[in-house]
């Protein structure tokens, strides 16, 4: 019986821990027009057909080396509770340089809406290449 209580306590403690597999940062959203972009100019063929793309903030821009990189992104939290779509992870392609300071990624409206309520101005994200 005592062993069962210990096992339940261990399961509970482990469920409270979050294993972070990527980096954390802030994401915003931006609306069309998306062209011209810093990576591809007016070449719309370089954009993913899913419209899941993003602009890279200063932290990952790397003098343009970020162009074409793909990141898995999920929403962790927002200023107002309930803004994240739990369990949703998307893959975005970097197509531009973010003009908004402070955000590590600025997502297309489609990408942002896939992981969070579009009414949120900014969300905290976990992302990994």
mmCIF file with all atom_site columns, C-alpha atoms in Angstrom:
data_model
loop_
_atom_site.group_PDB
_atom_site.id
_atom_site.type_symbol
_atom_site.label_atom_id
_atom_site.label_alt_id
_atom_site.label_comp_id
_atom_site.label_asym_id
_atom_site.label_entity_id
_atom_site.label_seq_id
_atom_site.pdbx_PDB_ins_code
_atom_site.Cartn_x
_atom_site.Cartn_y
_atom_site.Cartn_z
_atom_site.occupancy
_atom_site.B_iso_or_equiv
_atom_site.pdbx_formal_charge
_atom_site.auth_seq_id
_atom_site.auth_comp_id
_atom_site.auth_asym_id
_atom_site.auth_atom_id
_atom_site.pdbx_PDB_model_num
ATOM 1   C CA . UNK A 1 1   ? 0.000  0.000  0.000   1.00 0.00 ? 1   UNK A CA 1
ATOM 2   C CA . UNK A 1 2   ? 2.784  2.419  0.908   1.00 0.00 ? 2   UNK A CA 1
ATOM 3   C CA . UNK A 1 3   ? 4.560  1.546  -2.335  1.00 0.00 ? 3   UNK A CA 1
ATOM 4   C CA . UNK A 1 4   ? 1.376  2.421  -4.286  1.00 0.00 ? 4   UNK A CA 1
ATOM 5   C CA . UNK A 1 5   ? 1.180  5.834  -2.579  1.00 0.00 ? 5   UNK A CA 1
ATOM 6   C CA . UNK A 1 6   ? 4.814  6.465  -3.438  1.00 0.00 ? 6   UNK A CA 1
ATOM 7   C CA . UNK A 1 7   ? 4.155  5.513  -7.058  1.00 0.00 ? 7   UNK A CA 1
ATOM 8   C CA . UNK A 1 8   ? 1.122  7.825  -7.255  1.00 0.00 ? 8   UNK A CA 1
ATOM 9   C CA . UNK A 1 9   ? 3.108  10.676 -5.704  1.00 0.00 ? 9   UNK A CA 1
ATOM 10  C CA . UNK A 1 10  ? 5.904  10.152 -8.224  1.00 0.00 ? 10  UNK A CA 1
ATOM 11  C CA . UNK A 1 11  ? 3.457  10.162 -11.142 1.00 0.00 ? 11  UNK A CA 1
ATOM 12  C CA . UNK A 1 12  ? 1.885  13.368 -9.833  1.00 0.00 ? 12  UNK A CA 1
ATOM 13  C CA . UNK A 1 13  ? 5.257  15.118 -9.465  1.00 0.00 ? 13  UNK A CA 1
ATOM 14  C CA . UNK A 1 14  ? 6.366  14.041 -12.919 1.00 0.00 ? 14  UNK A CA 1
ATOM 15  C CA . UNK A 1 15  ? 3.134  15.338 -14.426 1.00 0.00 ? 15  UNK A CA 1
ATOM 16  C CA . UNK A 1 16  ? 3.917  18.788 -13.024 1.00 0.00 ? 16  UNK A CA 1
ATOM 17  C CA . UNK A 1 17  ? 7.322  18.917 -14.673 1.00 0.00 ? 17  UNK A CA 1
ATOM 18  C CA . UNK A 1 18  ? 7.624  20.224 -18.194 1.00 0.00 ? 18  UNK A CA 1
ATOM 19  C CA . UNK A 1 19  ? 10.492 19.015 -20.290 1.00 0.00 ? 19  UNK A CA 1
ATOM 20  C CA . UNK A 1 20  ? 11.497 21.826 -22.603 1.00 0.00 ? 20  UNK A CA 1
ATOM 21  C CA . UNK A 1 21  ? 12.940 20.495 -25.820 1.00 0.00 ? 21  UNK A CA 1
ATOM 22  C CA . UNK A 1 22  ? 13.492 23.841 -27.496 1.00 0.00 ? 22  UNK A CA 1
ATOM 23  C CA . UNK A 1 23  ? 14.044 27.495 -26.842 1.00 0.00 ? 23  UNK A CA 1
ATOM 24  C CA . UNK A 1 24  ? 11.420 29.824 -25.451 1.00 0.00 ? 24  UNK A CA 1
ATOM 25  C CA . UNK A 1 25  ? 10.521 33.279 -26.648 1.00 0.00 ? 25  UNK A CA 1
ATOM 26  C CA . UNK A 1 26  ? 7.700  35.568 -27.675 1.00 0.00 ? 26  UNK A CA 1
ATOM 27  C CA . UNK A 1 27  ? 5.679  35.466 -30.882 1.00 0.00 ? 27  UNK A CA 1
ATOM 28  C CA . UNK A 1 28  ? 3.395  37.995 -32.480 1.00 0.00 ? 28  UNK A CA 1
ATOM 29  C CA . UNK A 1 29  ? 1.467  37.975 -35.721 1.00 0.00 ? 29  UNK A CA 1
ATOM 30  C CA . UNK A 1 30  ? 1.431  40.011 -38.897 1.00 0.00 ? 30  UNK A CA 1
ATOM 31  C CA . UNK A 1 31  ? -1.107 40.350 -41.662 1.00 0.00 ? 31  UNK A CA 1
ATOM 32  C CA . UNK A 1 32  ? -0.734 40.705 -45.444 1.00 0.00 ? 32  UNK A CA 1
ATOM 33  C CA . UNK A 1 33  ? 0.802  42.032 -47.533 1.00 0.00 ? 33  UNK A CA 1
ATOM 34  C CA . UNK A 1 34  ? 3.678  39.603 -46.961 1.00 0.00 ? 34  UNK A CA 1
ATOM 35  C CA . UNK A 1 35  ? 5.626  40.686 -50.042 1.00 0.00 ? 35  UNK A CA 1
ATOM 36  C CA . UNK A 1 36  ? 8.264  41.807 -50.625 1.00 0.00 ? 36  UNK A CA 1
ATOM 37  C CA . UNK A 1 37  ? 10.114 39.749 -48.022 1.00 0.00 ? 37  UNK A CA 1
ATOM 38  C CA . UNK A 1 38  ? 13.712 40.160 -46.873 1.00 0.00 ? 38  UNK A CA 1
ATOM 39  C CA . UNK A 1 39  ? 14.424 36.552 -47.853 1.00 0.00 ? 39  UNK A CA 1
ATOM 40  C CA . UNK A 1 40  ? 12.690 36.132 -51.190 1.00 0.00 ? 40  UNK A CA 1
ATOM 41  C CA . UNK A 1 41  ? 11.682 39.566 -52.452 1.00 0.00 ? 41  UNK A CA 1
ATOM 42  C CA . UNK A 1 42  ? 8.471  39.157 -54.488 1.00 0.00 ? 42  UNK A CA 1
ATOM 43  C CA . UNK A 1 43  ? 8.900  35.412 -55.164 1.00 0.00 ? 43  UNK A CA 1
ATOM 44  C CA . UNK A 1 44  ? 5.692  33.936 -53.741 1.00 0.00 ? 44  UNK A CA 1
ATOM 45  C CA . UNK A 1 45  ? 6.761  30.441 -54.854 1.00 0.00 ? 45  UNK A CA 1
ATOM 46  C CA . UNK A 1 46  ? 9.185  30.319 -51.889 1.00 0.00 ? 46  UNK A CA 1
ATOM 47  C CA . UNK A 1 47  ? 6.313  30.597 -49.410 1.00 0.00 ? 47  UNK A CA 1
ATOM 48  C CA . UNK A 1 48  ? 4.789  27.346 -48.089 1.00 0.00 ? 48  UNK A CA 1
ATOM 49  C CA . UNK A 1 49  ? 1.395  26.547 -49.598 1.00 0.00 ? 49  UNK A CA 1
ATOM 50  C CA . UNK A 1 50  ? 0.065  25.926 -46.076 1.00 0.00 ? 50  UNK A CA 1
ATOM 51  C CA . UNK A 1 51  ? 0.664  29.625 -45.260 1.00 0.00 ? 51  UNK A CA 1
ATOM 52  C CA . UNK A 1 52  ? 2.503  28.522 -42.121 1.00 0.00 ? 52  UNK A CA 1
ATOM 53  C CA . UNK A 1 53  ? 5.417  30.944 -42.229 1.00 0.00 ? 53  UNK A CA 1
ATOM 54  C CA . UNK A 1 54  ? 7.115  33.512 -40.042 1.00 0.00 ? 54  UNK A CA 1
ATOM 55  C CA . UNK A 1 55  ? 9.474  36.438 -39.855 1.00 0.00 ? 55  UNK A CA 1
ATOM 56  C CA . UNK A 1 56  ? 12.619 35.967 -37.793 1.00 0.00 ? 56  UNK A CA 1
ATOM 57  C CA . UNK A 1 57  ? 13.372 38.291 -34.910 1.00 0.00 ? 57  UNK A CA 1
ATOM 58  C CA . UNK A 1 58  ? 16.867 39.550 -34.143 1.00 0.00 ? 58  UNK A CA 1
ATOM 59  C CA . UNK A 1 59  ? 17.582 36.573 -31.900 1.00 0.00 ? 59  UNK A CA 1
ATOM 60  C CA . UNK A 1 60  ? 17.463 34.093 -34.796 1.00 0.00 ? 60  UNK A CA 1
ATOM 61  C CA . UNK A 1 61  ? 17.840 36.274 -37.918 1.00 0.00 ? 61  UNK A CA 1
ATOM 62  C CA . UNK A 1 62  ? 21.606 35.644 -38.075 1.00 0.00 ? 62  UNK A CA 1
ATOM 63  C CA . UNK A 1 63  ? 22.286 38.133 -40.905 1.00 0.00 ? 63  UNK A CA 1
ATOM 64  C CA . UNK A 1 64  ? 19.779 36.382 -43.171 1.00 0.00 ? 64  UNK A CA 1
ATOM 65  C CA . UNK A 1 65  ? 20.998 32.835 -42.530 1.00 0.00 ? 65  UNK A CA 1
ATOM 66  C CA . UNK A 1 66  ? 17.573 32.141 -40.980 1.00 0.00 ? 66  UNK A CA 1
ATOM 67  C CA . UNK A 1 67  ? 15.895 32.362 -44.406 1.00 0.00 ? 67  UNK A CA 1
ATOM 68  C CA . UNK A 1 68  ? 14.362 29.020 -45.260 1.00 0.00 ? 68  UNK A CA 1
ATOM 69  C CA . UNK A 1 69  ? 14.881 27.507 -41.817 1.00 0.00 ? 69  UNK A CA 1
ATOM 70  C CA . UNK A 1 70  ? 11.912 25.656 -40.412 1.00 0.00 ? 70  UNK A CA 1
ATOM 71  C CA . UNK A 1 71  ? 10.840 25.705 -36.792 1.00 0.00 ? 71  UNK A CA 1
ATOM 72  C CA . UNK A 1 72  ? 8.360  23.678 -34.785 1.00 0.00 ? 72  UNK A CA 1
ATOM 73  C CA . UNK A 1 73  ? 6.360  26.101 -32.633 1.00 0.00 ? 73  UNK A CA 1
ATOM 74  C CA . UNK A 1 74  ? 3.854  25.720 -29.833 1.00 0.00 ? 74  UNK A CA 1
ATOM 75  C CA . UNK A 1 75  ? 2.117  28.248 -27.643 1.00 0.00 ? 75  UNK A CA 1
ATOM 76  C CA . UNK A 1 76  ? 2.948  28.077 -23.937 1.00 0.00 ? 76  UNK A CA 1
ATOM 77  C CA . UNK A 1 77  ? 1.030  31.007 -22.449 1.00 0.00 ? 77  UNK A CA 1
ATOM 78  C CA . UNK A 1 78  ? -0.276 34.500 -22.990 1.00 0.00 ? 78  UNK A CA 1
ATOM 79  C CA . UNK A 1 79  ? -1.052 37.514 -20.854 1.00 0.00 ? 79  UNK A CA 1
ATOM 80  C CA . UNK A 1 80  ? -4.690 36.417 -20.714 1.00 0.00 ? 80  UNK A CA 1
ATOM 81  C CA . UNK A 1 81  ? -5.362 32.788 -19.777 1.00 0.00 ? 81  UNK A CA 1
ATOM 82  C CA . UNK A 1 82  ? -6.890 30.430 -22.323 1.00 0.00 ? 82  UNK A CA 1
ATOM 83  C CA . UNK A 1 83  ? -5.359 32.063 -25.408 1.00 0.00 ? 83  UNK A CA 1
ATOM 84  C CA . UNK A 1 84  ? -3.181 29.088 -26.383 1.00 0.00 ? 84  UNK A CA 1
ATOM 85  C CA . UNK A 1 85  ? -4.567 26.131 -28.294 1.00 0.00 ? 85  UNK A CA 1
ATOM 86  C CA . UNK A 1 86  ? -3.427 23.237 -26.126 1.00 0.00 ? 86  UNK A CA 1
ATOM 87  C CA . UNK A 1 87  ? -1.446 20.517 -27.824 1.00 0.00 ? 87  UNK A CA 1
ATOM 88  C CA . UNK A 1 88  ? -1.112 22.322 -31.162 1.00 0.00 ? 88  UNK A CA 1
ATOM 89  C CA . UNK A 1 89  ? 2.352  22.288 -32.726 1.00 0.00 ? 89  UNK A CA 1
ATOM 90  C CA . UNK A 1 90  ? 3.029  23.793 -36.138 1.00 0.00 ? 90  UNK A CA 1
ATOM 91  C CA . UNK A 1 91  ? 6.026  23.930 -38.454 1.00 0.00 ? 91  UNK A CA 1
ATOM 92  C CA . UNK A 1 92  ? 6.781  27.362 -39.919 1.00 0.00 ? 92  UNK A CA 1
ATOM 93  C CA . UNK A 1 93  ? 9.266  28.451 -42.562 1.00 0.00 ? 93  UNK A CA 1
ATOM 94  C CA . UNK A 1 94  ? 11.237 31.689 -42.142 1.00 0.00 ? 94  UNK A CA 1
ATOM 95  C CA . UNK A 1 95  ? 10.502 33.965 -45.112 1.00 0.00 ? 95  UNK A CA 1
ATOM 96  C CA . UNK A 1 96  ? 11.270 37.442 -43.754 1.00 0.00 ? 96  UNK A CA 1
ATOM 97  C CA . UNK A 1 97  ? 12.951 39.527 -41.082 1.00 0.00 ? 97  UNK A CA 1
ATOM 98  C CA . UNK A 1 98  ? 10.694 40.707 -38.269 1.00 0.00 ? 98  UNK A CA 1
ATOM 99  C CA . UNK A 1 99  ? 10.278 44.443 -37.916 1.00 0.00 ? 99  UNK A CA 1
ATOM 100 C CA . UNK A 1 100 ? 8.674  44.108 -34.474 1.00 0.00 ? 100 UNK A CA 1
ATOM 101 C CA . UNK A 1 101 ? 11.316 44.342 -31.760 1.00 0.00 ? 101 UNK A CA 1
ATOM 102 C CA . UNK A 1 102 ? 11.212 41.899 -28.889 1.00 0.00 ? 102 UNK A CA 1
ATOM 103 C CA . UNK A 1 103 ? 9.491  39.020 -30.678 1.00 0.00 ? 103 UNK A CA 1
ATOM 104 C CA . UNK A 1 104 ? 11.640 36.051 -31.625 1.00 0.00 ? 104 UNK A CA 1
ATOM 105 C CA . UNK A 1 105 ? 9.094  35.058 -34.294 1.00 0.00 ? 105 UNK A CA 1
ATOM 106 C CA . UNK A 1 106 ? 6.320  37.004 -35.954 1.00 0.00 ? 106 UNK A CA 1
ATOM 107 C CA . UNK A 1 107 ? 3.898  34.483 -37.423 1.00 0.00 ? 107 UNK A CA 1
ATOM 108 C CA . UNK A 1 108 ? 1.569  34.800 -40.398 1.00 0.00 ? 108 UNK A CA 1
ATOM 109 C CA . UNK A 1 109 ? -2.051 35.200 -39.332 1.00 0.00 ? 109 UNK A CA 1
ATOM 110 C CA . UNK A 1 110 ? -2.741 31.592 -40.392 1.00 0.00 ? 110 UNK A CA 1
ATOM 111 C CA . UNK A 1 111 ? 0.201  30.261 -38.364 1.00 0.00 ? 111 UNK A CA 1
ATOM 112 C CA . UNK A 1 112 ? -0.647 32.335 -35.291 1.00 0.00 ? 112 UNK A CA 1
ATOM 113 C CA . UNK A 1 113 ? -4.291 31.273 -35.425 1.00 0.00 ? 113 UNK A CA 1
ATOM 114 C CA . UNK A 1 114 ? -3.240 27.620 -35.564 1.00 0.00 ? 114 UNK A CA 1
ATOM 115 C CA . UNK A 1 115 ? -1.622 27.780 -32.104 1.00 0.00 ? 115 UNK A CA 1
ATOM 116 C CA . UNK A 1 116 ? -3.369 30.682 -30.354 1.00 0.00 ? 116 UNK A CA 1
ATOM 117 C CA . UNK A 1 117 ? -6.453 32.834 -30.281 1.00 0.00 ? 117 UNK A CA 1
ATOM 118 C CA . UNK A 1 118 ? -5.885 35.609 -32.868 1.00 0.00 ? 118 UNK A CA 1
ATOM 119 C CA . UNK A 1 119 ? -7.132 38.152 -30.306 1.00 0.00 ? 119 UNK A CA 1
ATOM 120 C CA . UNK A 1 120 ? -3.855 37.742 -28.382 1.00 0.00 ? 120 UNK A CA 1
ATOM 121 C CA . UNK A 1 121 ? -1.266 40.385 -29.169 1.00 0.00 ? 121 UNK A CA 1
ATOM 122 C CA . UNK A 1 122 ? 1.718  38.287 -28.116 1.00 0.00 ? 122 UNK A CA 1
ATOM 123 C CA . UNK A 1 123 ? 2.172  34.753 -26.842 1.00 0.00 ? 123 UNK A CA 1
ATOM 124 C CA . UNK A 1 124 ? 5.015  32.917 -25.164 1.00 0.00 ? 124 UNK A CA 1
ATOM 125 C CA . UNK A 1 125 ? 6.227  30.065 -27.342 1.00 0.00 ? 125 UNK A CA 1
ATOM 126 C CA . UNK A 1 126 ? 8.524  27.091 -27.359 1.00 0.00 ? 126 UNK A CA 1
ATOM 127 C CA . UNK A 1 127 ? 10.325 26.586 -30.662 1.00 0.00 ? 127 UNK A CA 1
ATOM 128 C CA . UNK A 1 128 ? 12.935 24.262 -32.086 1.00 0.00 ? 128 UNK A CA 1
ATOM 129 C CA . UNK A 1 129 ? 14.515 23.882 -35.504 1.00 0.00 ? 129 UNK A CA 1
#
